[in-house]
XYZ file of C-alpha atoms in Angstrom:
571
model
C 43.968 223.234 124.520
C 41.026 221.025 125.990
C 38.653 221.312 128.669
C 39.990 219.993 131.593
C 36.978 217.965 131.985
C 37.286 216.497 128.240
C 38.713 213.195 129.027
C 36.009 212.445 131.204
C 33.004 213.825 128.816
C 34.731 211.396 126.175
C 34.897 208.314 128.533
C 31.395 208.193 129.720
C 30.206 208.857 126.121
C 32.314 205.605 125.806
C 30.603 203.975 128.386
C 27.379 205.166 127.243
C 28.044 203.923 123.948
C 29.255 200.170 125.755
C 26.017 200.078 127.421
C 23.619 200.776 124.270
C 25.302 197.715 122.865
C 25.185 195.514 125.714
C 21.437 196.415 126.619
C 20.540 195.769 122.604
C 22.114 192.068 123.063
C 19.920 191.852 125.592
C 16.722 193.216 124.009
C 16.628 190.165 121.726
C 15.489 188.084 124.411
C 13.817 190.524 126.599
C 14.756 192.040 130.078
C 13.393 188.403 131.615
C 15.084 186.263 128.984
C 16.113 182.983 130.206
C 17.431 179.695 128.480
C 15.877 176.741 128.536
C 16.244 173.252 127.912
C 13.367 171.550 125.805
C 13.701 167.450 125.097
C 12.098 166.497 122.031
C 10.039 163.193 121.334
C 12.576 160.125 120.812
C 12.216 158.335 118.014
C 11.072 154.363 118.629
C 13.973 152.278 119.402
C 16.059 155.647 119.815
C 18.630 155.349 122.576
C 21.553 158.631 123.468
C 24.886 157.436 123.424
C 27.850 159.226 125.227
C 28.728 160.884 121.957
C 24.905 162.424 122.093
C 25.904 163.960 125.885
C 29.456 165.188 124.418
C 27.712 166.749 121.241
C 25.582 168.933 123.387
C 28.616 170.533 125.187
C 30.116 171.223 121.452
C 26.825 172.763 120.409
C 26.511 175.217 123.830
C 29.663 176.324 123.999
C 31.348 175.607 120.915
C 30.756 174.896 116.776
C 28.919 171.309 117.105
C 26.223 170.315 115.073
C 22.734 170.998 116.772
C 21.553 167.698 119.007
C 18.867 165.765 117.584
C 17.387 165.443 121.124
C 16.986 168.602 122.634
C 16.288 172.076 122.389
C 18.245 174.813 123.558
C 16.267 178.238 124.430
C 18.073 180.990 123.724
C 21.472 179.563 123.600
C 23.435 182.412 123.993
C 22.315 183.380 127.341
C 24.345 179.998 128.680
C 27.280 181.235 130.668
C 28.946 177.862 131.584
C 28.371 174.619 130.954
C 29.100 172.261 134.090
C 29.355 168.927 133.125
C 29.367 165.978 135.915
C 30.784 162.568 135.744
C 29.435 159.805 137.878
C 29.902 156.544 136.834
C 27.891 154.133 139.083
C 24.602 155.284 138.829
C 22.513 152.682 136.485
C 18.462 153.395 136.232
C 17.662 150.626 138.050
C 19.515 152.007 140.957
C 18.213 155.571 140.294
C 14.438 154.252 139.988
C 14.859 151.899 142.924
C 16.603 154.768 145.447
C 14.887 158.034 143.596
C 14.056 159.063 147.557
C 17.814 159.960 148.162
C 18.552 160.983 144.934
C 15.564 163.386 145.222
C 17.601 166.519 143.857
C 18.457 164.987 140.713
C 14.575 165.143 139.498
C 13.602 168.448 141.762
C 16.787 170.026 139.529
C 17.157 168.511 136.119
C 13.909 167.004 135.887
C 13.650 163.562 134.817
C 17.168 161.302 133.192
C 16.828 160.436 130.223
C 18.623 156.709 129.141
C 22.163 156.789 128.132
C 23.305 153.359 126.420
C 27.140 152.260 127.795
C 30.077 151.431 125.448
C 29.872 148.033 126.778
C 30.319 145.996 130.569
C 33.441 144.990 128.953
C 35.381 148.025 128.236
C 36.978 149.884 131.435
C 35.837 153.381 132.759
C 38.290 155.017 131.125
C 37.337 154.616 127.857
C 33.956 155.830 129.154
C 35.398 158.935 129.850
C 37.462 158.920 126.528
C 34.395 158.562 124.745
C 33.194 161.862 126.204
C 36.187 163.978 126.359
C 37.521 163.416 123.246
C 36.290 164.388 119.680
C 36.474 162.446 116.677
C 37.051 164.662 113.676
C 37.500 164.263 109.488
C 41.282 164.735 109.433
C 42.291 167.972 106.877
C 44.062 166.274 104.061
C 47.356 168.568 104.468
C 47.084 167.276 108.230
C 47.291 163.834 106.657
C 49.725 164.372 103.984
C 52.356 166.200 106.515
C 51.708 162.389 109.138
C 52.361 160.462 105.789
C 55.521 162.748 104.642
C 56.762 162.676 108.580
C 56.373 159.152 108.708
C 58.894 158.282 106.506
C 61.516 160.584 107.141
C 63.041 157.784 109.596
C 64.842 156.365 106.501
C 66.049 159.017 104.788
C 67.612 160.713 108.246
C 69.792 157.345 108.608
C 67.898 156.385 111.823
C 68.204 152.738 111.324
C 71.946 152.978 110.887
C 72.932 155.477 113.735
C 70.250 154.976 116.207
C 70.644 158.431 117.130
C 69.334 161.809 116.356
C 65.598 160.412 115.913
C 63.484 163.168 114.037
C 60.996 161.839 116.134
C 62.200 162.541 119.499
C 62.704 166.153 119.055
C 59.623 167.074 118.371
C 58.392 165.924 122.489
C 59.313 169.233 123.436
C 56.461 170.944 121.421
C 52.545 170.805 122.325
C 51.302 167.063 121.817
C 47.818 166.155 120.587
C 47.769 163.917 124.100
C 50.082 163.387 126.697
C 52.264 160.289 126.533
C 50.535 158.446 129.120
C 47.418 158.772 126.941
C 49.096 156.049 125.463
C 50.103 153.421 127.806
C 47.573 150.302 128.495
C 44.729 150.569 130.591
C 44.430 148.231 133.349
C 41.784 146.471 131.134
C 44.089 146.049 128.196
C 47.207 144.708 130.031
C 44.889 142.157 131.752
C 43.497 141.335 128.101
C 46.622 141.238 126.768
C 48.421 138.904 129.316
C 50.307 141.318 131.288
C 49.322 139.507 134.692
C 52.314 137.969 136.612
C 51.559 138.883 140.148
C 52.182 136.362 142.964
C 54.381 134.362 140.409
C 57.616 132.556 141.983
C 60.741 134.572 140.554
C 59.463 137.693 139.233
C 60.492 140.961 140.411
C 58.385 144.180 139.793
C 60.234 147.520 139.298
C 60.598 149.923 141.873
C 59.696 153.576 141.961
C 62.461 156.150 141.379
C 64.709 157.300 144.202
C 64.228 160.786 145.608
C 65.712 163.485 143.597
C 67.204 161.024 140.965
C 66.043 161.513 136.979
C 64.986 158.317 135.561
C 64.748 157.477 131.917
C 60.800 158.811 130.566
C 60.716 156.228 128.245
C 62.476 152.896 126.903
C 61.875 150.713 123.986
C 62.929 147.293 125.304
C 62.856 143.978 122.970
C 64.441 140.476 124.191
C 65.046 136.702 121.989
C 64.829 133.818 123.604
C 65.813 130.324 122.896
C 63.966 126.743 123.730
C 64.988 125.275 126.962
C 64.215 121.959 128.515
C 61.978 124.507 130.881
C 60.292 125.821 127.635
C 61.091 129.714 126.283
C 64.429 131.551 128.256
C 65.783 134.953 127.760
C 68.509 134.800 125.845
C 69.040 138.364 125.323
C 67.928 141.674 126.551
C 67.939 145.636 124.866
C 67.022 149.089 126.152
C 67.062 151.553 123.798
C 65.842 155.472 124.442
C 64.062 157.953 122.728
C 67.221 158.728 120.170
C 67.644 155.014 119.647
C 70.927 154.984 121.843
C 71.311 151.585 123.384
C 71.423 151.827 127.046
C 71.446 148.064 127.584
C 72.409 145.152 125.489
C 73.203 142.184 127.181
C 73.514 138.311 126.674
C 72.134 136.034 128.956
C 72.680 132.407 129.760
C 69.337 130.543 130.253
C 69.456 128.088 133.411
C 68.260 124.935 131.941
C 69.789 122.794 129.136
C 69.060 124.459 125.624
C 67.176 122.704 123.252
C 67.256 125.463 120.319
C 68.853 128.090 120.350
C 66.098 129.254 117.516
C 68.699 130.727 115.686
C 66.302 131.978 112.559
C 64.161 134.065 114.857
C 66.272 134.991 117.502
C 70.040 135.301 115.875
C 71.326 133.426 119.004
C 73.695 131.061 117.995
C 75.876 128.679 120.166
C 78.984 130.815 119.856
C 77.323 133.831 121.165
C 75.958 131.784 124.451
C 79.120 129.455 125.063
C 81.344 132.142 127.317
C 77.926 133.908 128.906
C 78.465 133.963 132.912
C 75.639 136.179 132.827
C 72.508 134.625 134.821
C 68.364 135.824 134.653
C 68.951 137.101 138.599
C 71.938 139.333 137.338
C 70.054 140.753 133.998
C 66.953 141.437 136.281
C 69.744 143.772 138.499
C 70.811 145.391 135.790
C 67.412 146.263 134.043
C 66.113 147.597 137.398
C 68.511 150.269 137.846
C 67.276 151.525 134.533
C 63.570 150.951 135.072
C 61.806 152.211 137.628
C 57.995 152.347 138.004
C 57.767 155.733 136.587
C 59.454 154.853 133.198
C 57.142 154.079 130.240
C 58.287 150.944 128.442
C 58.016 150.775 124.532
C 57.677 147.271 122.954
C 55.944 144.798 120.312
C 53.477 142.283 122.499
C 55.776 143.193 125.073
C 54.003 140.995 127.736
C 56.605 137.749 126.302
C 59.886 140.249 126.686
C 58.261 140.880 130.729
C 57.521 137.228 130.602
C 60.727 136.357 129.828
C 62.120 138.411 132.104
C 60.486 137.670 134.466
C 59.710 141.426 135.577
C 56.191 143.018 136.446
C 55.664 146.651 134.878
C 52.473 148.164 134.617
C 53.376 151.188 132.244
C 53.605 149.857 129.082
C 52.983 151.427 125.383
C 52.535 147.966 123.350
C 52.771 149.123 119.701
C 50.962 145.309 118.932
C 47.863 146.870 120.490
C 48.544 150.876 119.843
C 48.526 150.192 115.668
C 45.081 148.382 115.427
C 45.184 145.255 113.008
C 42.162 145.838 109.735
C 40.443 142.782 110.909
C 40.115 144.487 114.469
C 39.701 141.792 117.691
C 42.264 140.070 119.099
C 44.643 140.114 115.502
C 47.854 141.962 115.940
C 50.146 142.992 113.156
C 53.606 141.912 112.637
C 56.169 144.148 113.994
C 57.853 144.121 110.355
C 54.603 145.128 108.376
C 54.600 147.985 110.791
C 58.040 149.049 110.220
C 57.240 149.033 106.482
C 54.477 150.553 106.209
C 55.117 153.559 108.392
C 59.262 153.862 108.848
C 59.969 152.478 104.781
C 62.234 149.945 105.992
C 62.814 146.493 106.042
C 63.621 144.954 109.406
C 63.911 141.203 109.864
C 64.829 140.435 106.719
C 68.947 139.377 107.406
C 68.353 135.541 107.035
C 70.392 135.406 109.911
C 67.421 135.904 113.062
C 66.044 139.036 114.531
C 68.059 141.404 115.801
C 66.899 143.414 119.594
C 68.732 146.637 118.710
C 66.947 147.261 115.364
C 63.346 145.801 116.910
C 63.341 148.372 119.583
C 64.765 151.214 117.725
C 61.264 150.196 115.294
C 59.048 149.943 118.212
C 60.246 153.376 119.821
C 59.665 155.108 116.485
C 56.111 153.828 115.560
C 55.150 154.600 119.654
C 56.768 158.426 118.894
C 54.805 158.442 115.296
C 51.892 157.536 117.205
C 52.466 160.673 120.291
C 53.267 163.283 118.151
C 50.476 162.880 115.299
C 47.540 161.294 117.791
C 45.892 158.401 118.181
C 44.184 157.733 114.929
C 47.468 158.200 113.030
C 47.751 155.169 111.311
C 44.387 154.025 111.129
C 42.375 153.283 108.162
C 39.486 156.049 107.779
C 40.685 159.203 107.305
C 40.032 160.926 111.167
C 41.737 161.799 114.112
C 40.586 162.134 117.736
C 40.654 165.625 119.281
C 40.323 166.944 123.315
C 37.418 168.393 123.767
C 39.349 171.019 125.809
C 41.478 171.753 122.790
C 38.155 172.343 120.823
C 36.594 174.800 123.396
C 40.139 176.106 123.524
C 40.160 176.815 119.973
C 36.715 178.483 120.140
C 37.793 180.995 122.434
C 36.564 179.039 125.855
C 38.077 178.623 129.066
C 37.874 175.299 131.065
C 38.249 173.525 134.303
C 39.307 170.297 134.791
C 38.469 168.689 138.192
C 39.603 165.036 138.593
C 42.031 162.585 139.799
C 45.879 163.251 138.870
C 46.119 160.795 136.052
C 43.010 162.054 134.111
C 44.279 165.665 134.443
C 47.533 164.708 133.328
C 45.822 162.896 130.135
C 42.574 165.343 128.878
C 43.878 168.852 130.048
C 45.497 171.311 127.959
C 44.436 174.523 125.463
C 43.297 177.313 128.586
C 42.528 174.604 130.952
C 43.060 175.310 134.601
C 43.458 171.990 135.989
C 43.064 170.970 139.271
C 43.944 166.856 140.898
C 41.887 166.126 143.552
C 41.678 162.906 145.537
C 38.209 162.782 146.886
C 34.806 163.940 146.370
C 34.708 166.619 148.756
C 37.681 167.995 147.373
C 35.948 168.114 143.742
C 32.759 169.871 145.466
C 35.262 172.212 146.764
C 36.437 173.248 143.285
C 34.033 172.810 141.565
C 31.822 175.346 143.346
C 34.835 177.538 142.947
C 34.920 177.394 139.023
C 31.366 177.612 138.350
C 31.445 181.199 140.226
C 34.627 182.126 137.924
C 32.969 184.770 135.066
C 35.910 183.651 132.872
C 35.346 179.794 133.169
C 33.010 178.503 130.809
C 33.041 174.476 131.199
C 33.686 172.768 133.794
C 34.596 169.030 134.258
C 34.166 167.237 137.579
C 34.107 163.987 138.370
C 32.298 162.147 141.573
C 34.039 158.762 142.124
C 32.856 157.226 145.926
C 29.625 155.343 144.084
C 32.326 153.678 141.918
C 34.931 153.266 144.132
C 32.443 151.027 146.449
C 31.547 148.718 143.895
C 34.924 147.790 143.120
C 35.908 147.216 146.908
C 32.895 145.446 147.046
C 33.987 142.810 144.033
C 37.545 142.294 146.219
C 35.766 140.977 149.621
C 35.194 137.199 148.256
C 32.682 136.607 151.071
C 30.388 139.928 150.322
C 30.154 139.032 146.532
C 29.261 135.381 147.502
C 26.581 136.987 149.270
C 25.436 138.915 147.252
C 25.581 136.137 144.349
C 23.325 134.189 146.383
C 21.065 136.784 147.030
C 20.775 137.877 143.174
C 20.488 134.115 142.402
C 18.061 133.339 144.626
C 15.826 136.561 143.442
C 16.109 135.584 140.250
C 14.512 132.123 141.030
C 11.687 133.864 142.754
C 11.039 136.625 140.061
C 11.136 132.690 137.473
C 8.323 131.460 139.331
C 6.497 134.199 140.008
C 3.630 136.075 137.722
C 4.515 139.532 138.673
C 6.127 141.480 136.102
C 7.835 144.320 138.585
C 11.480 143.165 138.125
C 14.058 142.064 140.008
C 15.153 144.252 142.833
C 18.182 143.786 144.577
C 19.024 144.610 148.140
C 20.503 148.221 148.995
C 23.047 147.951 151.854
C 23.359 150.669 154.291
C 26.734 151.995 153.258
C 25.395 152.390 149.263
C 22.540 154.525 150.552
C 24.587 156.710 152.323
C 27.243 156.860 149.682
C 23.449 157.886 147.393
C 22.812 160.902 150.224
C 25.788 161.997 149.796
C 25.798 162.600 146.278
C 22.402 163.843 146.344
C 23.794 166.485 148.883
C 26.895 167.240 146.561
C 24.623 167.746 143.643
C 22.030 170.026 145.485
C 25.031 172.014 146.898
C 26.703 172.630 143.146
C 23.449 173.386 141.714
C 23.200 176.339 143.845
C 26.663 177.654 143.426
C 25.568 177.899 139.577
C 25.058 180.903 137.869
C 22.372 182.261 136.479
C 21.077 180.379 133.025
C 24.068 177.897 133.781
C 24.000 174.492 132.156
C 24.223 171.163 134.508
C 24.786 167.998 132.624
C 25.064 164.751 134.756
C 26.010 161.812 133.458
C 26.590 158.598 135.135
C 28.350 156.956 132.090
C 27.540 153.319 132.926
C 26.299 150.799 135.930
C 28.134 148.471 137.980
C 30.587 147.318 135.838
C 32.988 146.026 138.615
C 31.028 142.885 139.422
C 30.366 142.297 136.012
C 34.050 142.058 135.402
C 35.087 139.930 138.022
C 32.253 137.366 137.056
C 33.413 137.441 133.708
C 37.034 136.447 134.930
C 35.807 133.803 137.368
C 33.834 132.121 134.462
C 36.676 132.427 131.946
C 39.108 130.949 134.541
C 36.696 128.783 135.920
C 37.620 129.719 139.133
C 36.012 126.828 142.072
C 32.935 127.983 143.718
C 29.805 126.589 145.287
C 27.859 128.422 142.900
C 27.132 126.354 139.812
C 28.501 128.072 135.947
C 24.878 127.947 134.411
C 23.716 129.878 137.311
C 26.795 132.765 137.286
C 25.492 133.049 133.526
C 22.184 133.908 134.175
C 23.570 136.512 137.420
C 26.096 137.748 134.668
C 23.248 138.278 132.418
C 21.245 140.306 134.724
C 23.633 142.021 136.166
C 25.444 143.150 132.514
C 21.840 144.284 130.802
C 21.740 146.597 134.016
C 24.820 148.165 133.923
C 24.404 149.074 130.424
C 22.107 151.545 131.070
C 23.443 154.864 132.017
C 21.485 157.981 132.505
C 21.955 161.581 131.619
C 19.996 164.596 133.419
C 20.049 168.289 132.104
C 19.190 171.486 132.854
C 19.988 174.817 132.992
C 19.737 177.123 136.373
C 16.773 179.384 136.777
């Protein structure tokens, strides 16, 4: 029989043993040991990119390659990495206000210079660009998209419309959420998805309390040539199994011209007992869209057109399967179907048919969600969440941001958390950093960015400020002082500027010991920049001449580009 007092002898000689272990980690670096952050030399002409900023997270916490850039002191000792997203913040602004950004230097010493995507692209894909990974795809990764890819065929999909091998698989884990997929604000605007304040369109309405609308809809209309120009002649809904939920005929209001019988199958027969009018079509579709349901389509913006109908979330597989020669090309909706389902669509002689387009367009979008967003592109990669990756490696993060970017980069171990203003994010944020078990945190300060773009609405503040810029510029052209052009700071941006620096001084000392704090402000003012690039491409009236918008355009672009990035770790 043992001692009575066995269990305990054992269990500190446990402990004891835990401790040796713990203190000889330790040794390596010395009772004092701290981590350190130690920029090296840039090369000439050298410039960090977001990628740069996104690579140093991977090489902290988890199997990155080793920055060019920087040094990391005794790496291991990093608990936590905390990295902050402010978009807003160009140098120019930083250099020009550094008094009430003061913590930013007395913390993480000076930025260095991040270079933007580009004033064209829209914040998310800034944030895209640093919170997901683009990685060499594993070839049986690839082979198992390929193989998947054409199972369509050989299930009888294009017969039945039901049972899609697709669709099942949305129950399991998905590289990104669906949404991931839909079109940025940017891309419907780029793509011709703007039909507010037109006479006769209807937009679609969000869901009614406690009702279950349809996720998703592939939805493909033909029209024929009117005296009025193109008319719907036709309208399908198909869901996610390819089950038609709508499939109607419609009778255009003016005289028809051509019915365009080799594109659109509509013949004269099919139209010449129609009662059914563009008013009573619209009904119909809008009990089975709502605002909430993503629509599926090919160039989709002529079927809305058409319709007359303004939706915002829209998966346009035109724009989601990029075209080789890149730009503005799309590819044809039955190269697609080829290529990727191993079918022929199209190819009747007797016009398109709606049913078997949108069953096509719902199974590339589904191809698309389950294998990720580089599935179906040329080079041999695929885009990964940087979540997942720390995930994989064993790391828990934090995700503090608005709903929709929650919904779209969390997953793996990720506690998220939607917030709807910056105090809310300080909030958590200081929360997390104090968790021993989180060990990245994402947070995301939005009021500096969120003022320029209410600034850009008010016509009469940005003709102010136009004339301002424009008549600085004139003074810096005649004048022999190199110092640059500085713009006026209103009252309101300063304040918004103290109140960040507070924010940041008050998260820096809720870090941890040897924490990591990486800002990084992503990109300038892009707001202004985009609405002067829409007034000059629809040469909206002003009293401001073009040639002079140019140069302001020019300015204000090659200022915006320049983001900044400030690191350190917490001593």
């Amino acid at each position: 029989m043992l001692p009575p007092n066995s269990k305990c002898l054992a269990s500190e000689e446990e402990q004891h043993s835990k401790d040796k272990k713990s203190s000889a980690f330790f040794d390596v670096y010395g009772p004092e040991g701290k981590a350190d952050v130690v920029f090296k030399t840039p090369e000439a002409d050298s410039t960090l990119n977001l990628q740069d900023i996104q690579g140093l997270v991977t090489w902290v916490l988890a199997e990155g390659l080793m920055p060019s850039w920087v040094f990391i002191k005794n790496k291991p000792l990093i608990p936590k990495v905390v990295l902050l997203y402010m978009p807003g913040l160009d140098a120019a602004l930083y250099l020009s206000q550094s008094k009430s950004l003061r913590s930013f230097k007395e913390y993480c010493g000076n930025p260095k210079p991040v270079l933007a995507l580009s004033c064209v692209s829209d914040g998310i894909q800034t944030v895209d660009a640093l919170l997901t990974c683009r990685m060499k795809r594993k070839r049986d990764c690839a082979n198992s998209a390929v193989r998947r890819s054409g199972q369509s065929s050989e299930l009888g999909v294009e017969s039945s419309g039901s049972d899609n091998p697709f669709a099942v698989e949305l129950t399991k884990d998905l590289p990104f959420p669906i949404t991931y997929y839909t079109l940025t604000a940017k891309e419907l605007e780029d793509n011709g998805y703007s039909y507010n304040n037109q006479p006769g369109f209807v937009s679609t309405l969000p869901a009614p309390s406690g009702s279950s609308p349809y996720e998703m809809l592939a939805l493909d209309c033909e029209m024929c040539v009117t005296s009025n120009g193109f008319e719907l002649t036709r309208v399908t809904l198909v869901d996610v199994n390819g089950r038609v939920v709508l499939d109607k005929l419609v009778k255009p209001s003016n005289p028809i011209i051509d019915y365009n019988t080799r594109y659109s199958g509509i013949t004269f027969e099919m139209l010449n007992d129609v009662t059914i009018s563009l008013e009573d079509i619209q009904k119909d579709f809008l009990k089975l869209v709502y605002k909430e349901t993503i629509l599926v389509g090919h160039s989709l913006e002529n079927d809305l057109l058409a319709l007359k109908i303004n939706h915002h979330l829209v998966i346009d597989t035109a724009v989601l399967y990029k075209h080789p020669r890149g730009g503005s090309y799309k590819t044809a909706l039955r190269v697609l179907t080829r290529r990727f389902l191993k079918r022929e669509i199209q190819d009747s002689g007797k016009g398109h048919d709606s049913v078997e387009d949108a069953r096509a367009t719902m199974e590339l979008a589904l191809l698309k969600i389950i294998n990720g967003p580089e599935f179906g592109s040329p080079p041999p990669f695929m885009r990964k969440k940087l979540l997942t990756i720390l995930s994989e490696c064993g790391k828990v993060s934090s995700f503090i941001d608005d709903v929709s970017l929650v919904k779209r980069y969390a997953s793996g171990s990720c506690h998220a958390f939607p917030v709807s203003s910056d105090d809310e994010v300080l909030s958590k944020s200081k929360k997390e950093v104090k968790n021993d078990k989180v060990h990245f945190v994402w947070a995301h300060f939005s009021e500096l960015n969120s003022y320029y773009k209410k600034q850009v609405e008010d016509t009469e503040k940005l003709n102010g400020k136009l004339a301002e810029m424009i008549s600085l510029l004139t003074c810096e052209k005649n004048s022999t002082s190199k110092t640059g052009t500085k713009f006026r700071v209103t009252s309101e941006l300063k304040a918004i500027l103290r109140r960040l620096n507070a924010k940041v001084e008050s998260l820096y000392d809720a870090l941890p010991a040897n924490a990591m704090l990486i800002i990084s402000t992503g990109h300038g003012d892009t707001a202004i920049v985009h609405r002067l690039r829409k007034m000059l491409t629809e040469q909206v009236e002003t009293t401001i001449c073009r040639e002079k918008l140019v140069k302001v355009l020019e300015e204000l672009q090659a200022q915006a580009e320049v983001g900044l990035c400030f690191v350190s770790v917490k001593h």
